[in-house]
Short mmCIF file of C-alpha atoms in Angstrom, two decimals:
data_model
loop_
_atom_site.label_atom_id
_atom_site.label_comp_id
_atom_site.label_asym_id
_atom_site.label_seq_id
_atom_site.Cartn_x
_atom_site.Cartn_y
_atom_site.Cartn_z
CA SER Y 1 11.38 -15.29 2.27
CA SER Y 2 7.91 -14.56 0.98
CA ILE Y 3 6.81 -16.00 3.94
CA TYR Y 4 9.67 -13.04 5.69
CA GLU Y 5 7.42 -10.61 4.36
CA ALA Y 6 3.67 -11.37 4.68
CA LEU Y 7 5.22 -11.80 9.27
CA VAL Y 8 6.50 -8.85 9.18
CA VAL Y 9 3.58 -7.49 7.18
CA MET Y 10 1.15 -9.47 10.02
CA SER Y 11 3.12 -7.70 13.00
CA GLN Y 12 2.96 -3.87 11.75
CA ASP Y 13 0.12 -2.20 14.29
CA PHE Y 14 -0.01 0.73 11.06
CA LYS Y 15 -0.77 -1.46 8.40
CA LYS Y 16 -2.93 -3.86 10.50
CA GLY Y 17 -6.02 -3.34 13.10
CA LEU Y 18 -5.45 -6.24 15.07
CA PRO Y 19 -1.42 -7.55 14.31
CA LEU Y 20 -1.25 -11.25 14.19
CA ILE Y 21 3.07 -11.44 15.13
CA ASP Y 22 3.99 -10.86 18.36
CA GLY Y 23 7.57 -9.12 16.88
CA HIS Y 24 11.56 -8.61 18.68
CA GLY Y 25 13.71 -7.23 16.88
CA ASN Y 26 13.67 -4.66 14.17
CA PHE Y 27 9.93 -5.19 12.34
CA GLY Y 28 10.66 -1.70 10.08
CA SER Y 29 8.28 2.01 10.39
CA ILE Y 30 5.57 3.85 9.12
CA GLU Y 31 8.06 6.14 7.10
CA GLY Y 32 9.19 2.94 4.80
CA ASP Y 33 12.38 1.59 6.22
CA GLY Y 34 12.78 -2.32 5.83
CA ALA Y 35 12.60 -5.24 8.74
CA ALA Y 36 15.76 -6.49 9.96
CA ALA Y 37 16.86 -9.10 7.85
CA MET Y 38 15.22 -12.17 9.63
CA ARG Y 39 18.37 -12.83 11.16
CA TYR Y 40 18.10 -10.45 13.87
CA THR Y 41 14.37 -10.79 14.28
CA GLU Y 42 11.79 -13.16 16.21
CA ALA Y 43 8.52 -13.93 17.06
CA ARG Y 44 5.75 -16.27 18.06
CA LEU Y 45 1.85 -15.32 18.01
CA GLN Y 46 0.27 -12.84 19.21
CA LYS Y 47 -2.55 -13.62 21.65
CA VAL Y 48 -5.32 -13.41 19.33
CA SER Y 49 -3.98 -15.24 16.60
CA GLU Y 50 -4.46 -17.96 19.55
CA ASP Y 51 -7.11 -17.27 20.81
CA VAL Y 52 -9.83 -16.92 17.60
CA LEU Y 53 -8.24 -17.81 14.77
CA LEU Y 54 -5.82 -21.59 16.37
CA ALA Y 55 -8.93 -22.47 19.14
CA ASP Y 56 -10.24 -25.44 19.07
CA LEU Y 57 -8.23 -27.16 15.84
CA ASP Y 58 -7.35 -30.46 17.94
CA LYS Y 59 -11.39 -30.84 17.69
CA ASN Y 60 -12.06 -32.09 14.09
CA ILE Y 61 -13.77 -28.36 13.33
CA VAL Y 62 -11.75 -27.78 10.00
CA ASP Y 63 -11.47 -30.19 7.33
CA PHE Y 64 -6.99 -30.70 7.57
CA VAL Y 65 -5.92 -30.81 3.77
CA PRO Y 66 -2.51 -32.34 2.81
CA ASN Y 67 0.55 -29.97 1.87
CA PHE Y 68 1.77 -28.99 -1.43
CA ASP Y 69 4.58 -32.44 -0.73
CA GLU Y 70 1.43 -34.17 0.84
CA THR Y 71 4.26 -34.76 3.81
CA GLU Y 72 1.65 -33.13 6.31
CA LYS Y 73 -1.89 -32.06 6.38
CA GLU Y 74 -2.67 -28.43 6.88
CA PRO Y 75 -5.50 -27.24 7.49
CA GLY Y 76 -7.76 -26.17 4.12
CA VAL Y 77 -9.35 -22.46 6.73
CA LEU Y 78 -8.89 -21.41 10.06
CA PRO Y 79 -11.99 -21.99 12.21
CA ALA Y 80 -11.61 -17.02 12.56
CA ARG Y 81 -13.95 -16.83 15.28
CA ILE Y 82 -13.93 -13.25 13.91
CA PRO Y 83 -15.28 -12.08 10.93
CA HIS Y 84 -11.49 -11.32 10.42
CA LEU Y 85 -11.70 -9.76 6.63
CA LEU Y 86 -13.39 -7.09 7.78
CA ILE Y 87 -11.16 -6.36 10.70
CA ASN Y 88 -7.55 -7.47 9.36
CA GLY Y 89 -9.10 -6.08 5.37
CA ALA Y 90 -7.41 -7.77 2.56
CA GLU Y 91 -5.67 -6.51 -0.50
CA GLY Y 92 -3.68 -8.97 -3.38
CA ILE Y 93 -4.23 -9.80 -7.36
CA ALA Y 94 -4.12 -12.68 -8.39
CA VAL Y 95 -4.70 -14.21 -12.64
CA GLY Y 96 -7.54 -11.70 -13.55
CA MET Y 97 -8.70 -10.65 -10.69
CA SER Y 98 -7.96 -8.61 -7.32
CA THR Y 99 -8.97 -7.50 -3.83
CA SER Y 100 -8.53 -5.26 -1.98
CA ILE Y 101 -11.42 -4.95 1.73
CA PRO Y 102 -11.02 -2.35 3.78
CA PRO Y 103 -9.97 -2.78 7.46
CA HIS Y 104 -12.48 -2.85 9.96
CA ASN Y 105 -12.32 -1.73 13.53
CA LEU Y 106 -12.60 -5.67 15.63
CA GLY Y 107 -15.25 -3.95 18.36
CA GLU Y 108 -17.94 -2.24 16.23
CA THR Y 109 -17.42 -5.45 13.88
CA ILE Y 110 -18.40 -8.19 16.03
CA ASP Y 111 -21.21 -6.22 17.64
CA ALA Y 112 -22.98 -5.96 13.50
CA MET Y 113 -22.26 -9.56 13.59
CA LYS Y 114 -24.13 -10.13 17.01
CA ALA Y 115 -27.30 -7.12 16.15
CA TYR Y 116 -26.87 -10.27 12.23
CA MET Y 117 -27.51 -12.49 14.03
CA LYS Y 118 -30.18 -11.41 16.20
CA ASN Y 119 -31.79 -10.34 12.70
CA PRO Y 120 -31.05 -11.90 9.92
CA GLN Y 121 -32.88 -8.97 7.57
CA MET Y 122 -30.86 -6.48 8.66
CA THR Y 123 -29.84 -3.96 5.74
CA VAL Y 124 -26.88 -2.73 5.24
CA GLU Y 125 -28.03 0.45 6.19
CA GLU Y 126 -28.90 -0.89 9.81
CA LEU Y 127 -25.52 -2.20 9.78
CA LEU Y 128 -24.13 1.55 9.56
CA GLN Y 129 -25.36 2.55 11.83
CA ILE Y 130 -22.95 -0.38 14.22
CA MET Y 131 -20.32 -0.07 12.07
CA PRO Y 132 -20.57 3.24 10.64
CA GLY Y 133 -16.88 2.38 8.43
CA PRO Y 134 -13.94 1.56 7.36
CA ASP Y 135 -11.40 2.15 10.63
CA PHE Y 136 -7.55 2.45 9.35
CA PRO Y 137 -4.57 1.92 11.99
CA THR Y 138 -2.83 5.05 10.64
CA GLY Y 139 -6.68 6.93 10.86
CA GLY Y 140 -7.74 9.45 8.57
CA ILE Y 141 -10.92 11.14 8.08
CA ILE Y 142 -13.46 9.66 4.77
CA ALA Y 143 -14.31 12.79 3.11
CA ASN Y 144 -17.46 10.80 0.96
CA LYS Y 145 -19.50 9.26 4.54
CA LYS Y 146 -21.97 10.05 1.88
CA ASP Y 147 -21.07 6.62 -0.52
CA LEU Y 148 -20.46 4.51 2.01
CA PRO Y 149 -24.41 2.82 1.73
CA ALA Y 150 -23.80 2.17 -1.49
CA ILE Y 151 -19.98 0.83 -1.13
CA TYR Y 152 -20.88 -1.43 1.01
CA GLU Y 153 -24.56 -2.84 -0.45
CA THR Y 154 -21.86 -2.86 -3.65
CA GLY Y 155 -18.65 -4.12 -2.97
CA ALA Y 156 -17.06 -2.03 -4.59
CA GLY Y 157 -16.50 1.86 -4.62
CA LYS Y 158 -13.93 4.86 -4.16
CA ILE Y 159 -13.31 5.57 -0.65
CA LYS Y 160 -11.71 9.13 -0.21
CA LEU Y 161 -9.55 9.94 2.34
CA ARG Y 162 -8.04 12.72 4.42
CA GLY Y 163 -5.35 12.92 6.83
CA ARG Y 164 -6.32 15.70 10.32
CA ILE Y 165 -5.14 18.53 10.53
CA GLU Y 166 -4.61 20.42 13.53
CA VAL Y 167 -4.22 24.55 14.12
CA GLU Y 168 -1.76 25.02 17.01
CA LEU Y 169 -2.16 29.30 18.22
CA GLY Y 170 1.42 30.41 19.07
CA LYS Y 171 0.84 31.41 22.79
CA ARG Y 172 3.51 33.83 22.71
CA ARG Y 173 2.91 36.70 20.51
CA SER Y 174 7.07 36.11 19.28
CA ASP Y 175 5.39 32.47 18.00
CA LYS Y 176 4.38 31.07 15.25
CA ASP Y 177 0.99 29.67 14.46
CA LYS Y 178 1.46 25.70 12.66
CA LEU Y 179 -0.65 23.39 11.51
CA VAL Y 180 -0.27 20.19 12.34
CA ILE Y 181 -1.31 16.56 10.78
CA THR Y 182 -1.51 14.23 13.02
CA GLU Y 183 -3.03 11.25 11.54
CA ILE Y 184 -2.30 10.54 7.49
CA PRO Y 185 -4.39 7.99 4.99
CA TYR Y 186 -3.29 4.34 4.56
CA THR Y 187 -2.13 5.48 1.29
CA MET Y 188 -0.06 7.50 2.07
CA ILE Y 189 1.86 4.27 4.68
CA GLY Y 190 5.84 3.69 3.96
CA ALA Y 191 7.27 6.50 1.75
CA GLY Y 192 4.90 8.44 1.05
CA ILE Y 193 5.50 10.85 4.65
CA ASN Y 194 8.22 12.00 2.80
CA LYS Y 195 7.91 13.07 -0.89
CA PHE Y 196 4.54 14.87 1.20
CA LEU Y 197 7.05 16.90 2.08
CA MET Y 198 8.71 16.83 -1.12
CA ASP Y 199 5.36 17.85 -2.24
CA VAL Y 200 4.90 20.85 0.57
CA ALA Y 201 8.86 22.16 -0.53
CA ASP Y 202 7.88 22.63 -3.97
CA LEU Y 203 4.88 24.06 -3.61
CA VAL Y 204 6.33 26.90 -1.06
CA GLU Y 205 9.48 27.19 -4.27
CA SER Y 206 6.97 27.99 -6.90
CA LYS Y 207 5.01 30.59 -4.76
CA LYS Y 208 1.83 28.63 -4.51
CA LEU Y 209 2.13 27.87 -0.66
CA THR Y 210 3.53 31.48 0.38
CA ASP Y 211 2.19 31.26 3.94
CA VAL Y 212 4.75 28.20 5.20
CA VAL Y 213 7.89 29.13 6.04
CA ASP Y 214 8.66 25.85 7.86
CA ILE Y 215 8.09 21.62 7.93
CA SER Y 216 9.08 19.14 9.48
CA ASN Y 217 8.58 15.95 10.52
CA GLN Y 218 8.27 15.67 13.83
CA SER Y 219 6.98 12.20 14.02
CA ASN Y 220 7.87 9.31 16.65
CA LYS Y 221 7.50 6.31 18.11
CA ASP Y 222 4.11 8.12 20.35
CA GLY Y 223 2.99 8.43 16.25
CA ILE Y 224 2.34 10.96 13.33
CA ARG Y 225 3.20 14.64 13.60
CA ILE Y 226 4.25 16.62 10.90
CA VAL Y 227 4.98 19.76 10.92
CA LEU Y 228 3.52 23.51 9.40
CA GLU Y 229 5.00 26.61 10.71
CA LEU Y 230 3.12 29.78 8.84
CA ARG Y 231 3.77 33.60 8.76
CA LYS Y 232 2.08 35.88 10.19
CA ASP Y 233 -1.71 35.76 10.01
CA ALA Y 234 -1.48 33.12 7.43
CA ASP Y 235 -5.38 32.36 5.65
CA ILE Y 236 -5.61 28.51 7.87
CA ASP Y 237 -8.82 27.23 5.48
CA ARG Y 238 -6.92 28.03 2.29
CA ILE Y 239 -3.52 26.36 3.41
CA LYS Y 240 -5.41 23.71 4.22
CA ASN Y 241 -7.28 22.30 0.52
CA ILE Y 242 -4.47 23.76 -1.22
CA LEU Y 243 -2.49 20.55 1.03
CA TYR Y 244 -5.42 18.60 -0.28
CA LYS Y 245 -5.17 19.22 -3.42
CA LYS Y 246 -2.28 19.16 -4.48
CA THR Y 247 -0.72 16.97 -2.60
CA LYS Y 248 -0.87 13.12 -1.07
CA LEU Y 249 -3.04 14.75 1.97
CA GLU Y 250 -6.38 13.21 0.46
CA ASP Y 251 -6.28 10.69 -0.90
CA THR Y 252 -8.86 8.02 -2.47
CA PHE Y 253 -8.70 3.90 -1.54
CA GLY Y 254 -10.40 2.13 -3.93
CA VAL Y 255 -13.06 -0.44 -2.29
CA ASN Y 256 -13.02 -4.48 -4.17
CA MET Y 257 -14.48 -6.46 -1.65
CA LEU Y 258 -13.62 -10.05 -3.29
CA ALA Y 259 -14.00 -13.05 -1.53
CA VAL Y 260 -14.11 -16.50 -2.19
CA ALA Y 261 -17.86 -17.97 -0.89
CA ASP Y 262 -18.70 -21.72 -1.02
CA GLY Y 263 -15.18 -22.13 -3.24
CA ARG Y 264 -15.46 -19.34 -5.97
CA PRO Y 265 -14.30 -15.54 -5.79
CA GLU Y 266 -17.35 -13.84 -5.69
CA THR Y 267 -17.67 -9.59 -5.33
CA LEU Y 268 -19.74 -9.06 -2.36
CA GLY Y 269 -21.20 -6.13 -0.13
CA LEU Y 270 -21.49 -6.50 3.63
CA VAL Y 271 -24.29 -8.18 4.81
CA PRO Y 272 -23.00 -11.05 1.97
CA ILE Y 273 -20.11 -10.73 4.22
CA ILE Y 274 -21.61 -11.16 7.45
CA ARG Y 275 -23.43 -13.95 6.48
CA HIS Y 276 -20.61 -16.11 5.60
CA HIS Y 277 -19.53 -15.70 8.72
CA VAL Y 278 -22.00 -16.89 10.67
CA LYS Y 279 -22.69 -19.53 8.39
CA PHE Y 280 -19.10 -20.72 9.08
CA GLN Y 281 -19.22 -19.58 12.50
CA TYR Y 282 -22.25 -22.65 13.61
CA GLU Y 283 -20.47 -24.66 10.92
CA LEU Y 284 -17.91 -24.89 13.26
CA ALA Y 285 -19.87 -25.16 16.56
CA THR Y 286 -21.96 -28.17 15.02
CA ARG Y 287 -18.25 -29.72 14.23
CA LYS Y 288 -16.60 -28.66 17.64
CA TYR Y 289 -19.91 -30.19 19.50
CA LYS Y 290 -20.22 -33.93 17.38
CA THR Y 291 -16.57 -34.30 17.81
CA LEU Y 292 -17.26 -34.07 21.50
CA LEU Y 293 -20.30 -35.92 22.57
CA ALA Y 294 -18.87 -38.94 20.06
#
C-alpha cells in the first residue's frame, strides 16, 4: 500500500510537472479526492520514464546492488538523463533531516544544464537568466523574485507563492464584475481549495469582504476556475490585497535543497546540483561506451 500511494502521486499532473506513470482509472483530483482502491486502477510507465530514467540499463552503466532479501539485484541509482531532482522536485523527511526542492520547467532546466556544460564557471545569476525560477504544475506567481538568487545560492529559503487573479468585467449592465482565480499556489492542492472557499465565506460574513456577493468553484478538467462575483463599483485592488493577506491564496513554500551527494546528505545550491548531474552524465557515457567497446 505504501508503493501504491507513491505510484498515485507519480501519475498526478497537478503534483508532478513531469508525471512518470500513466494511470488508467480514478487517480484522484486536485481538490484532494483520493485515488480509487488499487484493484480498480491500472498503470504503466510514461514514455518519458523509459526514455530518460531507464535507458541503457542493460549496458552496465550503473552499479546493481542486492535487494532487501538478496534474492535479486536492483540498480543502486537510475541512469537519469535529465536532472530529475530539479524537474519534479522532491519532498521528504528522514531521521533528523528533511528535504524540499521545488519543481522546475523541463526545457529551462535542460537548457541551463547545457549552458553549464559549455561554461562550468557560470554563476547562479547567469543560470537564472536561463531558468528564472521554479515552475509549479499549478501555476501561480512568485511574489519575492528578488530573493531567488540567494535561495538558489544557499539551497535554502522561502518562496512566496500567489494565486493568479483575473478580472472579468460584466458585458451588460445587469452583469456583475467577477474576480476569477485561474491558478493557485502549489501548497493549496487538496483540502486547501475547499478551505479557501470557506475562508472567503467567513470574510464575507464577518463584513471584512463586503464587496463579494457570491463565490463559486467552477473548476473542471480543463483547470482551476474559482469565481467571486462583486458588487457594483467594488474596489478590486483592496479585495485582492485582503485575499492575499487573509487566505491561503498567498502562501510560502519552504525551500531546503538537501540531497545525497557522493553518499552523504548535503544542502546544495543550484550550481552544485547541476555540477553533480553533469559529472554523473560523463560517468554514464563512459561506462556505456566501455561496455559497448568490450
